[in-house]
PDB file of C-alpha atoms in Angstrom:
ATOM      1  CA  MET A  27      65.349   0.656  44.255  1.00  0.00           C
ATOM      2  CA  GLU A  28      66.495  -0.729  47.568  1.00  0.00           C
ATOM      3  CA  ARG A  29      67.946  -4.126  47.870  1.00  0.00           C
ATOM      4  CA  THR A  30      69.388  -5.867  50.737  1.00  0.00           C
ATOM      5  CA  SER A  31      72.236  -7.505  48.802  1.00  0.00           C
ATOM      6  CA  GLU A  32      75.000  -5.626  47.120  1.00  0.00           C
ATOM      7  CA  LYS A  33      74.173  -7.150  43.770  1.00  0.00           C
ATOM      8  CA  LYS A  34      72.904  -4.611  41.336  1.00  0.00           C
ATOM      9  CA  PRO A  35      69.958  -5.656  39.298  1.00  0.00           C
ATOM     10  CA  ARG A  36      70.767  -6.368  35.691  1.00  0.00           C
ATOM     11  CA  ILE A  37      68.600  -5.440  32.764  1.00  0.00           C
ATOM     12  CA  LEU A  38      68.898  -6.751  29.315  1.00  0.00           C
ATOM     13  CA  ILE A  39      67.693  -4.331  26.584  1.00  0.00           C
ATOM     14  CA  VAL A  40      66.843  -5.981  23.212  1.00  0.00           C
ATOM     15  CA  ASP A  41      66.212  -3.432  20.536  1.00  0.00           C
ATOM     16  CA  ASP A  42      67.717  -3.130  17.010  1.00  0.00           C
ATOM     17  CA  ASP A  43      67.554   0.723  17.407  1.00  0.00           C
ATOM     18  CA  GLU A  44      71.048   1.850  18.705  1.00  0.00           C
ATOM     19  CA  GLY A  45      69.560   5.213  19.934  1.00  0.00           C
ATOM     20  CA  ILE A  46      66.873   3.478  22.003  1.00  0.00           C
ATOM     21  CA  CYS A  47      69.439   0.982  23.439  1.00  0.00           C
ATOM     22  CA  SER A  48      71.750   3.888  24.342  1.00  0.00           C
ATOM     23  CA  MET A  49      69.072   6.153  25.952  1.00  0.00           C
ATOM     24  CA  LEU A  50      67.644   3.332  27.954  1.00  0.00           C
ATOM     25  CA  ALA A  51      71.093   2.018  29.096  1.00  0.00           C
ATOM     26  CA  THR A  52      72.148   5.496  30.188  1.00  0.00           C
ATOM     27  CA  PHE A  53      68.889   5.994  32.094  1.00  0.00           C
ATOM     28  CA  PHE A  54      69.005   2.673  33.915  1.00  0.00           C
ATOM     29  CA  GLU A  55      72.730   2.796  34.640  1.00  0.00           C
ATOM     30  CA  SER A  56      72.250   6.311  36.201  1.00  0.00           C
ATOM     31  CA  MET A  57      69.658   4.652  38.486  1.00  0.00           C
ATOM     32  CA  GLY A  58      72.167   1.994  39.663  1.00  0.00           C
ATOM     33  CA  TYR A  59      71.337  -0.929  37.445  1.00  0.00           C
ATOM     34  CA  GLU A  60      73.775  -3.135  35.428  1.00  0.00           C
ATOM     35  CA  VAL A  61      72.723  -2.934  31.870  1.00  0.00           C
ATOM     36  CA  ASP A  62      73.449  -5.154  28.839  1.00  0.00           C
ATOM     37  CA  THR A  63      72.198  -4.411  25.321  1.00  0.00           C
ATOM     38  CA  CYS A  64      71.537  -6.654  22.476  1.00  0.00           C
ATOM     39  CA  MET A  65      70.805  -5.206  18.984  1.00  0.00           C
ATOM     40  CA  SER A  66      70.083  -8.566  17.345  1.00  0.00           C
ATOM     41  CA  PRO A  67      67.599 -10.997  18.838  1.00  0.00           C
ATOM     42  CA  LEU A  68      69.345 -13.877  17.079  1.00  0.00           C
ATOM     43  CA  ASN A  69      72.410 -13.271  19.217  1.00  0.00           C
ATOM     44  CA  LEU A  70      70.212 -14.239  22.313  1.00  0.00           C
ATOM     45  CA  PHE A  71      69.681 -17.697  21.023  1.00  0.00           C
ATOM     46  CA  GLU A  72      73.396 -18.530  20.321  1.00  0.00           C
ATOM     47  CA  ASP A  73      73.643 -19.433  23.998  1.00  0.00           C
ATOM     48  CA  ILE A  74      70.373 -18.849  25.822  1.00  0.00           C
ATOM     49  CA  GLY A  75      71.689 -20.174  29.005  1.00  0.00           C
ATOM     50  CA  ALA A  76      74.265 -17.438  29.161  1.00  0.00           C
ATOM     51  CA  ILE A  77      71.590 -14.760  29.678  1.00  0.00           C
ATOM     52  CA  LYS A  78      72.236 -13.290  33.065  1.00  0.00           C
ATOM     53  CA  ALA A  79      69.421 -10.740  33.348  1.00  0.00           C
ATOM     54  CA  ASP A  80      66.962  -9.990  36.193  1.00  0.00           C
ATOM     55  CA  ILE A  81      64.597  -8.432  33.608  1.00  0.00           C
ATOM     56  CA  ILE A  82      64.404  -7.991  29.928  1.00  0.00           C
ATOM     57  CA  LEU A  83      63.177  -4.980  27.918  1.00  0.00           C
ATOM     58  CA  LEU A  84      62.127  -6.238  24.500  1.00  0.00           C
ATOM     59  CA  ASP A  85      61.378  -4.390  21.332  1.00  0.00           C
ATOM     60  CA  ILE A  86      58.765  -6.009  19.040  1.00  0.00           C
ATOM     61  CA  MET A  87      59.729  -4.726  15.522  1.00  0.00           C
ATOM     62  CA  MET A  88      63.167  -5.975  14.861  1.00  0.00           C
ATOM     63  CA  SER A  89      64.808  -7.468  11.750  1.00  0.00           C
ATOM     64  CA  TRP A  90      64.851 -11.312  11.315  1.00  0.00           C
ATOM     65  CA  VAL A  91      62.490 -12.141  14.128  1.00  0.00           C
ATOM     66  CA  ASP A  92      59.788 -10.197  15.977  1.00  0.00           C
ATOM     67  CA  GLY A  93      59.679  -9.593  19.767  1.00  0.00           C
ATOM     68  CA  TYR A  94      56.606 -11.652  20.163  1.00  0.00           C
ATOM     69  CA  ARG A  95      58.476 -14.842  18.904  1.00  0.00           C
ATOM     70  CA  VAL A  96      61.525 -13.848  21.046  1.00  0.00           C
ATOM     71  CA  CYS A  97      59.259 -13.632  24.092  1.00  0.00           C
ATOM     72  CA  GLU A  98      57.736 -16.927  23.341  1.00  0.00           C
ATOM     73  CA  LEU A  99      61.019 -18.630  23.058  1.00  0.00           C
ATOM     74  CA  LEU A 100      62.347 -17.054  26.248  1.00  0.00           C
ATOM     75  CA  LYS A 101      59.270 -18.157  28.162  1.00  0.00           C
ATOM     76  CA  SER A 102      59.392 -21.655  26.808  1.00  0.00           C
ATOM     77  CA  ASN A 103      63.011 -22.250  27.858  1.00  0.00           C
ATOM     78  CA  PRO A 104      63.557 -23.506  31.359  1.00  0.00           C
ATOM     79  CA  ARG A 105      66.653 -21.431  31.794  1.00  0.00           C
ATOM     80  CA  THR A 106      64.959 -18.102  30.872  1.00  0.00           C
ATOM     81  CA  GLN A 107      61.235 -18.637  31.604  1.00  0.00           C
ATOM     82  CA  HIS A 108      61.489 -17.034  35.105  1.00  0.00           C
ATOM     83  CA  ILE A 109      62.931 -13.666  33.657  1.00  0.00           C
ATOM     84  CA  PRO A 110      60.173 -10.969  33.533  1.00  0.00           C
ATOM     85  CA  VAL A 111      59.964  -9.441  30.002  1.00  0.00           C
ATOM     86  CA  LEU A 112      58.567  -5.907  29.336  1.00  0.00           C
ATOM     87  CA  MET A 113      57.664  -5.420  25.700  1.00  0.00           C
ATOM     88  CA  MET A 114      58.240  -2.029  23.990  1.00  0.00           C
ATOM     89  CA  SER A 115      56.703  -1.009  20.751  1.00  0.00           C
ATOM     90  CA  ALA A 116      55.228   1.703  18.543  1.00  0.00           C
ATOM     91  CA  ARG A 117      52.483  -0.824  17.840  1.00  0.00           C
ATOM     92  CA  SER A 118      49.558   0.559  19.973  1.00  0.00           C
ATOM     93  CA  GLY A 119      46.668  -1.473  18.746  1.00  0.00           C
ATOM     94  CA  GLN A 120      44.713  -3.651  21.328  1.00  0.00           C
ATOM     95  CA  ASP A 121      45.502  -6.715  19.201  1.00  0.00           C
ATOM     96  CA  ASP A 122      49.243  -5.975  19.404  1.00  0.00           C
ATOM     97  CA  ILE A 123      49.075  -5.524  23.171  1.00  0.00           C
ATOM     98  CA  ARG A 124      46.989  -8.685  23.575  1.00  0.00           C
ATOM     99  CA  ARG A 125      49.515 -10.612  21.449  1.00  0.00           C
ATOM    100  CA  GLY A 126      52.358  -9.379  23.601  1.00  0.00           C
ATOM    101  CA  LEU A 127      50.654 -10.454  26.755  1.00  0.00           C
ATOM    102  CA  ALA A 128      49.633 -13.760  25.161  1.00  0.00           C
ATOM    103  CA  ALA A 129      53.420 -14.353  24.513  1.00  0.00           C
ATOM    104  CA  GLN A 130      53.755 -14.118  28.305  1.00  0.00           C
ATOM    105  CA  ALA A 131      55.273 -10.699  28.518  1.00  0.00           C
ATOM    106  CA  GLU A 132      54.696  -9.164  31.980  1.00  0.00           C
ATOM    107  CA  ASP A 133      53.731  -5.797  30.519  1.00  0.00           C
ATOM    108  CA  TYR A 134      53.595  -3.872  27.327  1.00  0.00           C
ATOM    109  CA  PHE A 135      54.840  -0.261  26.890  1.00  0.00           C
ATOM    110  CA  VAL A 136      53.780   1.717  23.759  1.00  0.00           C
ATOM    111  CA  LYS A 137      56.532   4.015  22.443  1.00  0.00           C
ATOM    112  CA  PRO A 138      57.022   6.753  23.243  1.00  0.00           C
ATOM    113  CA  PHE A 139      56.612   5.896  26.907  1.00  0.00           C
ATOM    114  CA  SER A 140      57.390   7.537  30.245  1.00  0.00           C
ATOM    115  CA  LEU A 141      60.752   6.530  31.534  1.00  0.00           C
ATOM    116  CA  ALA A 142      59.420   6.983  35.087  1.00  0.00           C
ATOM    117  CA  LYS A 143      56.520   4.637  34.479  1.00  0.00           C
ATOM    118  CA  LEU A 144      59.007   2.058  32.943  1.00  0.00           C
ATOM    119  CA  ARG A 145      61.255   2.342  35.839  1.00  0.00           C
ATOM    120  CA  GLY A 146      58.358   1.933  38.207  1.00  0.00           C
ATOM    121  CA  ARG A 147      57.235  -1.304  36.507  1.00  0.00           C
ATOM    122  CA  VAL A 148      60.858  -2.582  36.507  1.00  0.00           C
ATOM    123  CA  ASP A 149      61.250  -1.868  40.178  1.00  0.00           C
ATOM    124  CA  GLU A 150      57.869  -3.477  40.958  1.00  0.00           C
ATOM    125  CA  LEU A 151      58.846  -6.775  39.057  1.00  0.00           C
ATOM    126  CA  LEU A 152      62.197  -6.869  40.598  1.00  0.00           C
ATOM    127  CA  THR A 153      60.936  -6.383  44.047  1.00  0.00           C
ATOM    128  CA  ALA A 154      58.529  -9.171  43.445  1.00  0.00           C
ATOM    129  CA  GLN A 155      61.496 -11.431  42.800  1.00  0.00           C
ATOM    130  CA  LEU A 156      63.204 -10.795  46.087  1.00  0.00           C
ATOM    131  CA  PRO A 157      63.065 -13.591  48.592  1.00  0.00           C
ATOM    132  CA  ASN A 158      60.755 -12.970  51.548  1.00  0.00           C
TER     133      ASN A 158
END
């Protein structure tokens, strides 16, 4: 990903599976991104204004609250509504995908997914955020 500024894009990975968080963090860090992980979506809402992400990768099936609700809350908050959200889930039904997009996620990836395709979509969304 080419950027004109020296600021590295920041990805927030929200998934209660430590292995997924670690794998995605290692992958995106090797590509030059700054990465934060959050294994409990409830932690996001302790101080939602403190989220400093350029994009959020969000799992759906988590304990306490599902990713659909997390996405709805992020998109309804003026401090976070501008942050693109990519949902990730083993749920592959059309109703699940529609529900994710209805929660205002920018895209929905069914696990297992291609890391190259995920990175391509991340790059596309981040490029769209760059000033003209």
